[in-house]
PDB file of C-alpha atoms in Angstrom:
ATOM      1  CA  UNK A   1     116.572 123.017  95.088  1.00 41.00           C
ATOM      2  CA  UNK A   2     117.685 120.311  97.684  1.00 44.00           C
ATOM      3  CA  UNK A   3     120.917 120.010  99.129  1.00 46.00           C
ATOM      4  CA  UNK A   4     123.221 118.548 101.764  1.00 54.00           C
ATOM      5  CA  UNK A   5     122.875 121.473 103.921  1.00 66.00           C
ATOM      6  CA  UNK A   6     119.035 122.263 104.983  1.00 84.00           C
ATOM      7  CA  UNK A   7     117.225 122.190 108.571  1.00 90.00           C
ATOM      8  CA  UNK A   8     116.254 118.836 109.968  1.00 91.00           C
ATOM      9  CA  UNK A   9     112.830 119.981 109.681  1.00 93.00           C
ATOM     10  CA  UNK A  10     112.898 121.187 106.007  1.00 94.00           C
ATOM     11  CA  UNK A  11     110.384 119.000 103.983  1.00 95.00           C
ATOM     12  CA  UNK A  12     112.975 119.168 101.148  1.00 95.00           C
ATOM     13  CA  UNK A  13     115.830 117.661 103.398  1.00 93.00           C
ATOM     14  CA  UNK A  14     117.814 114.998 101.400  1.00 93.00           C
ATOM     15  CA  UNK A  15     118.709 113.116 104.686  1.00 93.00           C
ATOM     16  CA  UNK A  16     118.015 109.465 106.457  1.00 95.00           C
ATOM     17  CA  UNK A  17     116.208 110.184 109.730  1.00 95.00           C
ATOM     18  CA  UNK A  18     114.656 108.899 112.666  1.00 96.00           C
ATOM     19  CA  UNK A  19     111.882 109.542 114.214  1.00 94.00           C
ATOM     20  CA  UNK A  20     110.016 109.063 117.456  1.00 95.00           C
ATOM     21  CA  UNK A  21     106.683 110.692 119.014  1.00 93.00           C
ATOM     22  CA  UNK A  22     103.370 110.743 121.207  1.00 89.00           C
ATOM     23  CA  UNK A  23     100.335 111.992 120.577  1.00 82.00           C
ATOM     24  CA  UNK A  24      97.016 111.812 122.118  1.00 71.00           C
ATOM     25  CA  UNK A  25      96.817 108.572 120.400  1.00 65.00           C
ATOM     26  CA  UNK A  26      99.837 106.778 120.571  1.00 83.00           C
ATOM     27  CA  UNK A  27     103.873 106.586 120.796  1.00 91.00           C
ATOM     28  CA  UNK A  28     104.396 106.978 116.427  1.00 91.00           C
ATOM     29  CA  UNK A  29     107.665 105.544 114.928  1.00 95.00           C
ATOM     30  CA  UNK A  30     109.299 106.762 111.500  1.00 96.00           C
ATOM     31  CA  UNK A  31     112.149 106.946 109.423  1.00 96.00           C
ATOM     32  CA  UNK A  32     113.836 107.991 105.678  1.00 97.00           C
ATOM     33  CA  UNK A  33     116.380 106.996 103.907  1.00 97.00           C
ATOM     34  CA  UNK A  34     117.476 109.306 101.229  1.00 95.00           C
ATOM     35  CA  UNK A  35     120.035 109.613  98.397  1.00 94.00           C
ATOM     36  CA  UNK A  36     121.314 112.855  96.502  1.00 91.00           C
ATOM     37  CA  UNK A  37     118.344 112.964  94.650  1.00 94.00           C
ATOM     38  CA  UNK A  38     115.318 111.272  96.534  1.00 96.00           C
ATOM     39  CA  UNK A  39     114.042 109.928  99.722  1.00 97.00           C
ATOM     40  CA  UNK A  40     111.868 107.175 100.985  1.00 98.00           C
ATOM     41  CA  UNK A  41     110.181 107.274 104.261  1.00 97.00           C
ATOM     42  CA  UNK A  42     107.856 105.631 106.661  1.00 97.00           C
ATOM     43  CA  UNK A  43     105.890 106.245 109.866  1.00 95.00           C
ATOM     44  CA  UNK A  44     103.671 104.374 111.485  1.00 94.00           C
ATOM     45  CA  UNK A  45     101.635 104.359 114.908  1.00 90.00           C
ATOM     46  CA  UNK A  46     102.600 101.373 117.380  1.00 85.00           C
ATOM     47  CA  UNK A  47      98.874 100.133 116.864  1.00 77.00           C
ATOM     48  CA  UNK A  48      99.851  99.372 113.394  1.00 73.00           C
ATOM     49  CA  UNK A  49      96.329 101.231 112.064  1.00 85.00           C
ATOM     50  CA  UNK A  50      97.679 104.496 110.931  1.00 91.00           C
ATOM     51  CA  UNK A  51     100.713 104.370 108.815  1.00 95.00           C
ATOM     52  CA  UNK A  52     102.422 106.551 105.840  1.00 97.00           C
ATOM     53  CA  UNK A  53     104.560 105.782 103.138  1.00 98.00           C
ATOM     54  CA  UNK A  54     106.390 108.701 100.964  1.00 98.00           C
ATOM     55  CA  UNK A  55     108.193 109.293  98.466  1.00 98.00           C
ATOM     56  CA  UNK A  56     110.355 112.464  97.111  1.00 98.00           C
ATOM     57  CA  UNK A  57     112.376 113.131  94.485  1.00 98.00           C
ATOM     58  CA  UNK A  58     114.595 116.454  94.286  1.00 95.00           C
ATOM     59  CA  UNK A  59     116.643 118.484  91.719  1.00 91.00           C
ATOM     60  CA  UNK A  60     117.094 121.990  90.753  1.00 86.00           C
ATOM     61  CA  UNK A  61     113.791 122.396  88.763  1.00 89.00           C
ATOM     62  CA  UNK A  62     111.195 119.984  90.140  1.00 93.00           C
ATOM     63  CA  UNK A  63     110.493 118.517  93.815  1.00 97.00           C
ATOM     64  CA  UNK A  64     107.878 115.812  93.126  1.00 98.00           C
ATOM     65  CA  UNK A  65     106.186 114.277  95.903  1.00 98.00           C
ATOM     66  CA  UNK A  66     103.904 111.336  96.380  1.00 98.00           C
ATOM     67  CA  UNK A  67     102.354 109.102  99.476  1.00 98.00           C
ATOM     68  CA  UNK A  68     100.068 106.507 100.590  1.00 98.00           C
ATOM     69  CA  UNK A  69      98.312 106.929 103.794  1.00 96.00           C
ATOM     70  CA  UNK A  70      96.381 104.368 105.540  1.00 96.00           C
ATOM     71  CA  UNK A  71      93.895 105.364 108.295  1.00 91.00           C
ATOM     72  CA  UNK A  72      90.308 105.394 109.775  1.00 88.00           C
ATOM     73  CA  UNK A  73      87.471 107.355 108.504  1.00 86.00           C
ATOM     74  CA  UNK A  74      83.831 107.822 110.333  1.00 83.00           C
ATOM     75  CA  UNK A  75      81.401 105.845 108.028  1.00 85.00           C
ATOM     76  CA  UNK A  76      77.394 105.841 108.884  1.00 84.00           C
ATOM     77  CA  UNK A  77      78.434 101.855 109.958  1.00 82.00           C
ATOM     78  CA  UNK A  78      81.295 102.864 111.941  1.00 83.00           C
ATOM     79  CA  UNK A  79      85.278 103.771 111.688  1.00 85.00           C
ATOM     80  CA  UNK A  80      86.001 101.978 108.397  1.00 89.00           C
ATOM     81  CA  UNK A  81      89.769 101.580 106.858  1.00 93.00           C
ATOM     82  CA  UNK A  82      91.069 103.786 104.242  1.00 94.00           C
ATOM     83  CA  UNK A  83      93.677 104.316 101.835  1.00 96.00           C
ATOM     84  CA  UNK A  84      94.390 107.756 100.731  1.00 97.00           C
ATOM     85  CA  UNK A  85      96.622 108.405  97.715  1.00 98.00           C
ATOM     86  CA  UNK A  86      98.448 111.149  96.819  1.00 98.00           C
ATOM     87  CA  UNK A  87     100.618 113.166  93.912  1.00 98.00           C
ATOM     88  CA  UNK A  88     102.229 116.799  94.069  1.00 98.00           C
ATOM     89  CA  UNK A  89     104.624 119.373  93.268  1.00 98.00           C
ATOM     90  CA  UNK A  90     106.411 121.832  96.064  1.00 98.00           C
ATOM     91  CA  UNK A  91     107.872 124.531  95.305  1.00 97.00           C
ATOM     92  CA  UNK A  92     109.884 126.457  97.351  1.00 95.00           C
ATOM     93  CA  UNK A  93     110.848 130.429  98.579  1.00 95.00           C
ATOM     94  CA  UNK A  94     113.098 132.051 100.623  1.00 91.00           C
ATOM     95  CA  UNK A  95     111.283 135.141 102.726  1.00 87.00           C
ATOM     96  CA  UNK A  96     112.161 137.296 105.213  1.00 88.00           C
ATOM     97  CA  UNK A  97     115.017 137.151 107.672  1.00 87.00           C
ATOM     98  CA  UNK A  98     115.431 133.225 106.758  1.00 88.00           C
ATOM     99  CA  UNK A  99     111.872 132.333 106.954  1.00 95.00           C
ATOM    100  CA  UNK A 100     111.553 129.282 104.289  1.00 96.00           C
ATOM    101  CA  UNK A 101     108.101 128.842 102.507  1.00 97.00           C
ATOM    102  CA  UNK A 102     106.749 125.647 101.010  1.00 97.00           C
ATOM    103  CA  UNK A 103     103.542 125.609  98.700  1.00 98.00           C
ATOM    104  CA  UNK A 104     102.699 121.859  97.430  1.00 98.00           C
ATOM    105  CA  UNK A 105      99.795 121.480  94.767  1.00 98.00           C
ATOM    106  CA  UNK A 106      98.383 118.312  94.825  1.00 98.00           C
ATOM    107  CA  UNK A 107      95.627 115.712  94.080  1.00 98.00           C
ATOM    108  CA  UNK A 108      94.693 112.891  95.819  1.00 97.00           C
ATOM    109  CA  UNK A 109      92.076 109.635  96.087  1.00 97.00           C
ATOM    110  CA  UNK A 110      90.825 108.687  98.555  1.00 96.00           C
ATOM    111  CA  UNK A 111      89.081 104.987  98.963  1.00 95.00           C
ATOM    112  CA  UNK A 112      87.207 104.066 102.194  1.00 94.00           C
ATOM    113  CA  UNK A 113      86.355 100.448 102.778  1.00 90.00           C
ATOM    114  CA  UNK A 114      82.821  99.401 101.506  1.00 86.00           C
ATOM    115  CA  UNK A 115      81.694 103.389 101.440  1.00 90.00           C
ATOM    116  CA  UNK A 116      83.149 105.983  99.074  1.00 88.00           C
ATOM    117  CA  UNK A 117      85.645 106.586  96.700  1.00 94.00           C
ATOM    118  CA  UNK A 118      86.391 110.449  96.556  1.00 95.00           C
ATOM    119  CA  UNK A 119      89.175 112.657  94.283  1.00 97.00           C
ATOM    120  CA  UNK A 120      90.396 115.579  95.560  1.00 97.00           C
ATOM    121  CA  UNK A 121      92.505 118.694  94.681  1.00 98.00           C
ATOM    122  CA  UNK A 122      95.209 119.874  97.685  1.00 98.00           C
ATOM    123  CA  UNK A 123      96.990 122.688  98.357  1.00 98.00           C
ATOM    124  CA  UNK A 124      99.583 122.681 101.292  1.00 98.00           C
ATOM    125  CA  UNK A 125     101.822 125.727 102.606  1.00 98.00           C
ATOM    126  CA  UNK A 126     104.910 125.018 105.326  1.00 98.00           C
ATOM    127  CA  UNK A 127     106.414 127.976 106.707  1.00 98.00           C
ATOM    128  CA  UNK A 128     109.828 127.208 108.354  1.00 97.00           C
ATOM    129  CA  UNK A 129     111.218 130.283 110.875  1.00 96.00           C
ATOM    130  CA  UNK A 130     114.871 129.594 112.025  1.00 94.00           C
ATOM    131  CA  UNK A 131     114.529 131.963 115.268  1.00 94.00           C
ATOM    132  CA  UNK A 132     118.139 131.149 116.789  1.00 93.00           C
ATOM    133  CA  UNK A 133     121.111 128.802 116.255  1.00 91.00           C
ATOM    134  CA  UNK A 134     119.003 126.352 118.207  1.00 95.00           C
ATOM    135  CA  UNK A 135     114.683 127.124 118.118  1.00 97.00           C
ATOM    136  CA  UNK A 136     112.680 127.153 114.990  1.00 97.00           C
ATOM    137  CA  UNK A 137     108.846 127.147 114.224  1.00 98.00           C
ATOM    138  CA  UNK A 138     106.931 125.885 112.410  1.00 97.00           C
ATOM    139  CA  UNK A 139     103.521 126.521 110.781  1.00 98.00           C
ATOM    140  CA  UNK A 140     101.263 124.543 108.363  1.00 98.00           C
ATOM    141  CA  UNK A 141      98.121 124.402 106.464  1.00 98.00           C
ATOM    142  CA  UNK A 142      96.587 122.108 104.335  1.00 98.00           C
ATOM    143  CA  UNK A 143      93.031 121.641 102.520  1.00 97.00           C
ATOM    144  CA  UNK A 144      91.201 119.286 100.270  1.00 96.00           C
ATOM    145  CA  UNK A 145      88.557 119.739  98.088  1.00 97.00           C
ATOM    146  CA  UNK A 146      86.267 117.128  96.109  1.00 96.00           C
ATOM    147  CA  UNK A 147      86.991 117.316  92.597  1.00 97.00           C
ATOM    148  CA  UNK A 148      84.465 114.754  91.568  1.00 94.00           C
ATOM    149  CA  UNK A 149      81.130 115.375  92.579  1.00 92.00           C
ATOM    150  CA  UNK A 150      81.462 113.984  96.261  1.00 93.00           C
ATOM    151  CA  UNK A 151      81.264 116.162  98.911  1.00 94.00           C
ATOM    152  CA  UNK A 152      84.781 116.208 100.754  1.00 95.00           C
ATOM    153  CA  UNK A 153      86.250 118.791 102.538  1.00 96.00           C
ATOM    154  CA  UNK A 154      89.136 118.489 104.571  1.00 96.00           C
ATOM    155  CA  UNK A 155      91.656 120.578 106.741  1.00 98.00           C
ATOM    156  CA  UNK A 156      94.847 120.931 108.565  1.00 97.00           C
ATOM    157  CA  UNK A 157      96.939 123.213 110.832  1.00 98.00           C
ATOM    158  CA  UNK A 158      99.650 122.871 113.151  1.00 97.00           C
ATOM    159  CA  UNK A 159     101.867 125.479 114.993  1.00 98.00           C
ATOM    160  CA  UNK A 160     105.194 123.911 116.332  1.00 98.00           C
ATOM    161  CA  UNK A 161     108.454 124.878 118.810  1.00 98.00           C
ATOM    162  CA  UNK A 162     111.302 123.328 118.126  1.00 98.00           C
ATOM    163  CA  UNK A 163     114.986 122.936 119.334  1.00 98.00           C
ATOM    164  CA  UNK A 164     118.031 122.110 116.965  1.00 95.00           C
ATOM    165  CA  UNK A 165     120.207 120.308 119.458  1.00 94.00           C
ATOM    166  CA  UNK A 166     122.728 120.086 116.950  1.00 91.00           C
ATOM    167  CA  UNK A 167     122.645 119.123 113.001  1.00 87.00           C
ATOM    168  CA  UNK A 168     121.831 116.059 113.495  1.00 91.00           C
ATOM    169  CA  UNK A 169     119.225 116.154 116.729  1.00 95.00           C
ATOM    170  CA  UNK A 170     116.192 118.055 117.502  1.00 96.00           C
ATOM    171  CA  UNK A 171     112.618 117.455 119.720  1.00 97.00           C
ATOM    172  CA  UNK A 172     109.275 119.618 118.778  1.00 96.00           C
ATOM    173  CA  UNK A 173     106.006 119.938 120.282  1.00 97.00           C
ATOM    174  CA  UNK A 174     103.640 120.692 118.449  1.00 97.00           C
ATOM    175  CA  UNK A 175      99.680 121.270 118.485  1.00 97.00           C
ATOM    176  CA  UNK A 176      97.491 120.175 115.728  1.00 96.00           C
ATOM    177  CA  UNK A 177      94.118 120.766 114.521  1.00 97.00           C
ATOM    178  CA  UNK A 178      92.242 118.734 111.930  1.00 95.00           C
ATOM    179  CA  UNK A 179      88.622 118.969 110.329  1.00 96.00           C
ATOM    180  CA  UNK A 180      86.657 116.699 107.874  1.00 94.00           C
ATOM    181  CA  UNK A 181      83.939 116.042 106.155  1.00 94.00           C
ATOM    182  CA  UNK A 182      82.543 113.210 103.820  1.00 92.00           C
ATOM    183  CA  UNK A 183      79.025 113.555 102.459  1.00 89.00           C
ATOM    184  CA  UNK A 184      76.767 114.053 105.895  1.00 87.00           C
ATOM    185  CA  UNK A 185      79.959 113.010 108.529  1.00 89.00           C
ATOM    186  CA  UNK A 186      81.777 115.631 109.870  1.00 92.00           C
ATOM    187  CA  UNK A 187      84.740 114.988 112.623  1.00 92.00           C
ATOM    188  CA  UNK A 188      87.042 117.031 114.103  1.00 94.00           C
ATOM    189  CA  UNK A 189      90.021 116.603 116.257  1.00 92.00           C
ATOM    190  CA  UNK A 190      92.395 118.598 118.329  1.00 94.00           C
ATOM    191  CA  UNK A 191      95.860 116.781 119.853  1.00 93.00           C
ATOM    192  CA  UNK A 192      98.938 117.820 121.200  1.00 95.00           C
ATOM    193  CA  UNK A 193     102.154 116.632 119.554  1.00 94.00           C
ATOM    194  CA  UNK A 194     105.931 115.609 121.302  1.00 96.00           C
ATOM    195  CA  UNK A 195     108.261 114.488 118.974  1.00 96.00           C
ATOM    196  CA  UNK A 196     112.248 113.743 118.762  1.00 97.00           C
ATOM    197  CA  UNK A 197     114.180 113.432 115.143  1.00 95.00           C
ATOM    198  CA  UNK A 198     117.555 113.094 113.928  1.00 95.00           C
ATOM    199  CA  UNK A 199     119.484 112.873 110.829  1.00 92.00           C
ATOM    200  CA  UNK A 200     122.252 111.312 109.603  1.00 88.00           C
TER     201      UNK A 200
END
């Protein structure tokens, strides 16, 4: 269930936000603007290459979740442009000593420019650990698997410190790691993340 009252770094959080960070790529710039019931965000790298467009909506019995990302993908010719599409439900549970648990169920398409089109189930788990009034952490993993006969595999972690300034401010850093593969191309990447968010 959303409310007016969760963490700035809840992925339920009914709230407009700001957001600014670097990673080993470039400075990344983002934003939401939310209602009672749903929220519409944005973030994109300065390069203009990489960018992601969400949508949530939020009630008592269903959190429904869906995005467009737009990216690079390693191709036999080269990086190519892609478009990855995506639909879910998240579900969430309260553990231990505040710890807050998200598990998303997913599927998604994925289209890369004059290569492959690929469908894929996703499954996606956020653990949120309020340590103090102020720090938090964060943990998350994500995979994909091909659904339609192509061979895609994909995966995601990140660990992440964070400080609650107040309500409305926090920074994180964060380190990432992230593993593909399409058909024969594999890639992998490891990058460190600094990032600074508010809500209002």
């Amino acid at each position: 269930m959303a409310s007016d009252f969760r963490h700035i770094a809840d992925p339920l959080n009914l709230n407009s936000s700001l957001y600014i960070g670097f990673d080993d790529d470039t400075f990344k710039l983002g934003g939401s603007f939310a209602t009672s019931h749903q929220k519409f965000s944005a973030n994109t790298n300065f390069d203009g290459d990489k960018w992601h467009l969400g949508y949530l909506y939020s009630t008592r019995d269903v959190n429904f979740r869906a995005s467009v990302d737009h990216g690079k993908t390693d191709t036999p010719q080269g990086k190519a442009n892609h478009y990855q599409y995506q639909m879910g439900l998240m579900t969430e549970h309260q553990g231990w000593f505040s710890t807050l648990v998200f598990t998303e169920l997913a599927v998604n398409h994925l289209a890369v420019k004059s290569y492959k089109d690929s469908t894929a189930a996703n499954a996606s788990m956020t653990v949120l650990k309020p340590m103090t009034e102020h720090w938090y952490s964060e943990f998350y993993v994500q995979g994909n698997a091909g659904i339609d006969g192509v061979e895609r595999y994909e995966a995601r972690s990140w660990l992440a410190l964070g400080y609650q300034i107040n309500p409305q401010w926090s920074w994180l850093v964060r380190y990432q790691y992230d593993w593909e593969k399409l058909d024969r191309i594999e890639s992998e990447d490891t990058q460190w993340v600094f990032a600074i968010r508010s809500q209002f």
